[in-house]
Amino acid sequence: MLSGQGSTLFAGLSAGIGILVGIQLWLVSAALEALLSNEPSAVGPAFVVSICLFAINLGLFAHGRSFDKRWRASRQKEPGRSEGAS
Amino acid sequence: MEAGKDEKHVQEARGPNWREHFPVGTVDDQYVARREFAKSLTIGSAILVLVNAAIAFVGRFVRRPAHMVTKEVKLAKAADVPTGSSLLFRYPEEGDPCILVRTKSGSLRAYSQVCTHLSCAVVHEPAEDTFLCPCHKGRFDVNDGRPVAGPPSRRLPRIWLEERDGEVYVVGRDT
């Protein structure tokens, strides 16, 4: 298992998670705007959507973590190689 | 001399000395950096959920009153404001411009005259029964003050009126 594969994987994951975090930021600003204009009806749905986006982010990151575990295991199996990267 | 040459070959095969102290290669380094970046983004995502939860909590349990009655002021005779006309006044302080209109349906409405976008003064457009902000062409509905066009996203604060004995009184203002 190559570190290069992992780099590409985490670059892709970061791009995906980054886009969803951008949407979450927009939701926070929209919810705050609604709250300050005394129209809190949009605040609840924004919270629910934010949780959904976080769940997707967590799933994506968990996928990366599972790759990371396999990467660490493969490094430890390599003969004469000490664990360099954390 | 020969021993020194052998040592040099061994040194070249082993690579520079600093590699022994820093055994992480560029590819490994990039991998770890990107993994940590993805982790930071996920933590940021969790923080944004918490911020949204805090906003939802405040919106659910800390409601502001629908309107804040400050003082009652006699404004005008109801007959002085015919359909489609408007009257400017200041309430509750001299620095708070407001506008009173009689809508096409015949009811009296009053709002703060300060646009919720960038604080220009809105004017009444009787033909379309809307308030127009001339700065950025924002429009508000005269019936409830909600934005209907242009950049404003919040409604105009409403001024609450009472009509008694043919006189119009201002009794409160939205917060």
CSV table of C-alpha atoms in Angstrom, one decimal:
chain,number,residue,atom,x,y,z
A,1,MET,CA,0.0,0.0,0.0
A,2,LEU,CA,1.6,3.3,-1.1
A,3,SER,CA,1.7,6.5,0.7
A,4,GLY,CA,1.0,8.1,-2.7
A,5,GLN,CA,-2.4,6.4,-2.8
A,6,GLY,CA,-3.2,7.7,0.7
A,7,SER,CA,-2.1,11.2,-0.3
A,8,THR,CA,-4.5,11.2,-3.3
A,9,LEU,CA,-7.3,9.7,-1.2
A,10,PHE,CA,-7.0,12.3,1.6
A,11,ALA,CA,-6.7,15.1,-1.0
A,12,GLY,CA,-10.0,14.0,-2.4
A,13,LEU,CA,-11.6,13.5,1.0
A,14,SER,CA,-10.4,17.0,2.1
A,15,ALA,CA,-11.9,18.5,-1.1
A,16,GLY,CA,-15.3,16.8,-0.4
A,17,ILE,CA,-15.3,17.6,3.3
A,18,GLY,CA,-14.2,21.2,2.6
A,19,ILE,CA,-17.2,21.7,0.2
A,20,LEU,CA,-19.6,20.4,2.9
A,21,VAL,CA,-18.0,22.5,5.6
A,22,GLY,CA,-18.5,25.5,3.3
A,23,ILE,CA,-22.2,24.7,3.1
A,24,GLN,CA,-22.3,24.4,6.9
A,25,LEU,CA,-20.7,27.8,7.2
A,26,TRP,CA,-23.4,29.2,5.0
A,27,LEU,CA,-26.1,27.5,7.1
A,28,VAL,CA,-24.6,29.0,10.2
A,29,SER,CA,-24.7,32.5,8.7
A,30,ALA,CA,-28.3,32.0,7.4
A,31,ALA,CA,-29.5,30.7,10.7
A,32,LEU,CA,-27.9,33.6,12.6
A,33,GLU,CA,-29.5,36.0,10.1
A,34,ALA,CA,-32.9,34.4,10.6
A,35,LEU,CA,-32.5,34.5,14.4
A,36,LEU,CA,-31.5,38.2,14.5
A,37,SER,CA,-34.4,39.1,12.2
A,38,ASN,CA,-36.7,37.5,14.7
A,39,GLU,CA,-37.8,34.8,12.3
A,40,PRO,CA,-36.5,31.6,13.9
A,41,SER,CA,-38.5,29.2,11.6
A,42,ALA,CA,-35.4,28.5,9.5
A,43,VAL,CA,-33.1,27.8,12.4
A,44,GLY,CA,-34.3,24.3,13.2
A,45,PRO,CA,-34.0,23.0,9.6
A,46,ALA,CA,-30.6,24.5,9.3
A,47,PHE,CA,-29.5,22.6,12.4
A,48,VAL,CA,-30.9,19.3,11.0
A,49,VAL,CA,-29.2,19.8,7.6
A,50,SER,CA,-25.9,20.7,9.4
A,51,ILE,CA,-26.1,17.4,11.4
A,52,CYS,CA,-26.6,15.5,8.1
A,53,LEU,CA,-23.6,17.2,6.5
A,54,PHE,CA,-21.5,16.4,9.6
A,55,ALA,CA,-22.6,12.8,9.4
A,56,ILE,CA,-21.5,12.6,5.7
A,57,ASN,CA,-18.2,14.3,6.7
A,58,LEU,CA,-17.7,11.8,9.5
A,59,GLY,CA,-18.4,8.9,7.1
A,60,LEU,CA,-15.8,10.2,4.6
A,61,PHE,CA,-13.2,10.7,7.3
A,62,ALA,CA,-13.9,7.2,8.7
A,63,HIS,CA,-13.2,5.8,5.3
A,64,GLY,CA,-9.9,7.6,5.3
A,65,ARG,CA,-9.2,6.3,8.8
A,66,SER,CA,-9.8,2.7,7.7
A,67,PHE,CA,-7.2,3.3,4.9
A,68,ASP,CA,-4.9,4.8,7.4
A,69,LYS,CA,-5.1,1.7,9.7
A,70,ARG,CA,-4.3,-0.6,6.8
A,71,TRP,CA,-1.4,1.8,5.8
A,72,ARG,CA,0.1,1.6,9.3
A,73,ALA,CA,-0.3,-2.1,9.4
A,74,SER,CA,1.5,-2.5,6.1
A,75,ARG,CA,4.3,-0.2,7.2
A,76,GLN,CA,4.9,-2.3,10.4
A,77,LYS,CA,5.1,-5.4,8.3
A,78,GLU,CA,7.9,-4.0,6.1
A,79,PRO,CA,11.1,-5.6,7.2
A,80,GLY,CA,13.7,-3.4,8.9
A,81,ARG,CA,11.5,-0.3,8.9
A,82,SER,CA,10.7,1.7,11.9
A,83,GLU,CA,7.5,3.7,12.3
A,84,GLY,CA,8.5,7.1,11.2
A,85,ALA,CA,5.3,9.0,10.4
A,86,SER,CA,2.7,9.2,13.1
B,1,MET,CA,43.3,5.6,1.7
B,2,GLU,CA,41.5,2.4,0.5
B,3,ALA,CA,39.6,2.2,3.7
B,4,GLY,CA,38.5,5.8,3.5
B,5,LYS,CA,37.2,5.2,-0.1
B,6,ASP,CA,35.1,2.2,1.1
B,7,GLU,CA,33.7,4.3,3.9
B,8,LYS,CA,32.7,6.9,1.3
B,9,HIS,CA,30.9,4.3,-0.8
B,10,VAL,CA,29.1,3.0,2.2
B,11,GLN,CA,28.1,6.6,3.1
B,12,GLU,CA,26.8,7.3,-0.4
B,13,ALA,CA,24.8,4.1,-0.3
B,14,ARG,CA,23.3,4.9,3.0
B,15,GLY,CA,22.4,8.5,1.9
B,16,PRO,CA,23.1,11.7,3.8
B,17,ASN,CA,23.5,11.6,7.6
B,18,TRP,CA,20.3,13.7,8.3
B,19,ARG,CA,18.2,10.8,6.8
B,20,GLU,CA,19.0,8.7,9.8
B,21,HIS,CA,17.6,11.4,12.1
B,22,PHE,CA,14.6,12.4,9.8
B,23,PRO,CA,13.5,9.1,8.2
B,24,VAL,CA,10.2,10.5,6.9
B,25,GLY,CA,10.1,10.8,3.1
B,26,THR,CA,8.3,13.5,1.1
B,27,VAL,CA,5.5,11.2,0.0
B,28,ASP,CA,4.9,10.0,3.6
B,29,ASP,CA,5.1,13.6,4.8
B,30,GLN,CA,2.4,14.7,2.3
B,31,TYR,CA,0.3,11.8,3.3
B,32,VAL,CA,0.4,12.7,7.0
B,33,ALA,CA,-0.2,16.4,6.2
B,34,ARG,CA,-3.3,15.7,4.1
B,35,ARG,CA,-4.6,13.2,6.7
B,36,GLU,CA,-4.3,15.8,9.4
B,37,PHE,CA,-5.9,18.5,7.2
B,38,ALA,CA,-8.9,16.2,6.6
B,39,LYS,CA,-9.1,15.6,10.3
B,40,SER,CA,-9.0,19.3,11.1
B,41,LEU,CA,-11.8,19.9,8.5
B,42,THR,CA,-13.9,17.2,10.2
B,43,ILE,CA,-13.3,18.7,13.6
B,44,GLY,CA,-14.3,22.1,12.1
B,45,SER,CA,-17.5,20.5,10.8
B,46,ALA,CA,-18.3,19.3,14.3
B,47,ILE,CA,-17.7,22.8,15.7
B,48,LEU,CA,-20.1,24.2,13.1
B,49,VAL,CA,-22.8,21.7,14.2
B,50,LEU,CA,-22.3,22.9,17.8
B,51,VAL,CA,-22.6,26.5,16.7
B,52,ASN,CA,-25.8,25.7,14.8
B,53,ALA,CA,-27.1,23.8,17.8
B,54,ALA,CA,-26.5,26.9,20.0
B,55,ILE,CA,-28.3,29.1,17.5
B,56,ALA,CA,-31.2,26.6,17.4
B,57,PHE,CA,-31.3,26.6,21.2
B,58,VAL,CA,-31.4,30.3,21.4
B,59,GLY,CA,-34.1,30.5,18.7
B,60,ARG,CA,-36.2,27.8,20.5
B,61,PHE,CA,-36.0,29.0,24.1
B,62,VAL,CA,-34.9,32.6,24.0
B,63,ARG,CA,-37.7,34.3,22.1
B,64,ARG,CA,-37.7,38.1,22.0
B,65,PRO,CA,-41.1,39.8,22.4
B,66,ALA,CA,-43.1,40.3,19.3
B,67,HIS,CA,-43.1,44.0,19.8
B,68,MET,CA,-41.8,46.4,22.3
B,69,VAL,CA,-44.3,49.0,23.5
B,70,THR,CA,-42.5,52.2,24.3
B,71,LYS,CA,-44.8,55.1,24.3
B,72,GLU,CA,-48.1,56.2,22.8
B,73,VAL,CA,-48.0,59.1,20.5
B,74,LYS,CA,-50.9,60.7,18.6
B,75,LEU,CA,-49.9,60.8,15.0
B,76,ALA,CA,-52.5,62.1,12.6
B,77,LYS,CA,-56.2,62.1,11.7
B,78,ALA,CA,-57.0,58.9,9.8
B,79,ALA,CA,-58.8,61.0,7.2
B,80,ASP,CA,-55.6,62.8,6.5
B,81,VAL,CA,-54.0,59.7,5.0
B,82,PRO,CA,-56.0,58.7,1.9
B,83,THR,CA,-55.4,55.5,0.0
B,84,GLY,CA,-52.0,55.4,-1.7
B,85,SER,CA,-50.6,58.3,0.3
B,86,SER,CA,-47.9,58.3,3.0
B,87,LEU,CA,-46.8,60.3,6.0
B,88,LEU,CA,-43.3,60.5,7.4
B,89,PHE,CA,-42.8,60.7,11.2
B,90,ARG,CA,-40.2,59.9,13.8
B,91,TYR,CA,-40.7,57.2,16.4
B,92,PRO,CA,-39.7,56.5,19.2
B,93,GLU,CA,-36.8,59.0,19.0
B,94,GLU,CA,-36.0,61.9,16.7
B,95,GLY,CA,-33.3,59.8,15.1
B,96,ASP,CA,-35.7,57.0,14.0
B,97,PRO,CA,-37.5,57.9,10.7
B,98,CYS,CA,-40.7,56.0,10.0
B,99,ILE,CA,-43.3,55.9,7.3
B,100,LEU,CA,-47.1,55.6,7.6
B,101,VAL,CA,-49.1,54.5,4.5
B,102,ARG,CA,-52.6,53.5,3.6
B,103,THR,CA,-52.5,50.4,1.5
B,104,LYS,CA,-54.6,49.7,-1.6
B,105,SER,CA,-56.9,47.6,0.6
B,106,GLY,CA,-57.5,50.6,2.8
B,107,SER,CA,-55.6,49.6,6.0
B,108,LEU,CA,-53.0,51.7,7.7
B,109,ARG,CA,-49.5,50.4,8.0
B,110,ALA,CA,-46.4,51.9,9.5
B,111,TYR,CA,-42.8,50.8,9.3
B,112,SER,CA,-39.3,52.0,10.1
B,113,GLN,CA,-38.1,53.9,7.0
B,114,VAL,CA,-34.6,52.5,7.4
B,115,CYS,CA,-33.8,49.8,4.8
B,116,THR,CA,-32.6,46.6,6.4
B,117,HIS,CA,-29.9,46.2,3.8
B,118,LEU,CA,-27.7,49.3,4.1
B,119,SER,CA,-29.9,51.8,6.0
B,120,CYS,CA,-31.1,54.0,3.1
B,121,ALA,CA,-34.5,55.6,3.5
B,122,VAL,CA,-37.3,53.6,1.8
B,123,VAL,CA,-40.1,55.4,-0.1
B,124,HIS,CA,-43.6,54.4,-0.8
B,125,GLU,CA,-44.5,53.3,-4.4
B,126,PRO,CA,-48.3,53.6,-4.5
B,127,ALA,CA,-48.6,52.1,-8.0
B,128,GLU,CA,-47.1,48.8,-6.9
B,129,ASP,CA,-48.1,49.1,-3.3
B,130,THR,CA,-44.5,48.5,-2.1
B,131,PHE,CA,-41.7,50.3,-0.4
B,132,LEU,CA,-38.7,51.0,-2.6
B,133,CYS,CA,-35.2,51.5,-1.4
B,134,PRO,CA,-33.6,53.7,-4.1
B,135,CYS,CA,-30.0,52.8,-3.2
B,136,HIS,CA,-30.1,49.1,-4.4
B,137,LYS,CA,-33.6,48.7,-5.7
B,138,GLY,CA,-34.7,46.7,-2.8
B,139,ARG,CA,-38.5,46.3,-2.4
B,140,PHE,CA,-40.7,45.5,0.6
B,141,ASP,CA,-44.3,44.5,0.8
B,142,VAL,CA,-46.5,47.2,2.4
B,143,ASN,CA,-48.8,44.7,4.1
B,144,ASP,CA,-46.2,43.0,6.3
B,145,GLY,CA,-42.8,44.7,5.5
B,146,ARG,CA,-41.2,41.5,4.1
B,147,PRO,CA,-38.5,41.9,1.4
B,148,VAL,CA,-39.9,41.0,-2.0
B,149,ALA,CA,-37.0,42.1,-4.3
B,150,GLY,CA,-33.4,43.2,-4.3
B,151,PRO,CA,-30.7,42.6,-1.7
B,152,PRO,CA,-32.6,43.1,1.6
B,153,SER,CA,-33.2,39.8,3.4
B,154,ARG,CA,-34.9,41.0,6.6
B,155,ARG,CA,-38.3,42.7,6.9
B,156,LEU,CA,-38.8,46.3,7.9
B,157,PRO,CA,-39.4,46.7,11.6
B,158,ARG,CA,-43.1,47.3,12.0
B,159,ILE,CA,-44.6,50.3,13.9
B,160,TRP,CA,-47.8,49.3,15.7
B,161,LEU,CA,-50.8,51.6,15.3
B,162,GLU,CA,-54.2,52.0,16.9
B,163,GLU,CA,-57.1,53.9,15.5
B,164,ARG,CA,-59.4,55.5,18.0
B,165,ASP,CA,-62.1,58.2,17.3
B,166,GLY,CA,-60.7,58.9,13.9
B,167,GLU,CA,-57.2,59.5,15.2
B,168,VAL,CA,-54.1,57.4,14.6
B,169,TYR,CA,-51.9,56.6,17.5
B,170,VAL,CA,-48.5,55.0,17.5
B,171,VAL,CA,-48.2,52.5,20.3
B,172,GLY,CA,-45.1,50.4,19.7
B,173,ARG,CA,-42.3,49.3,17.5
B,174,ASP,CA,-40.9,45.9,16.5
B,175,THR,CA,-37.5,45.2,18.1
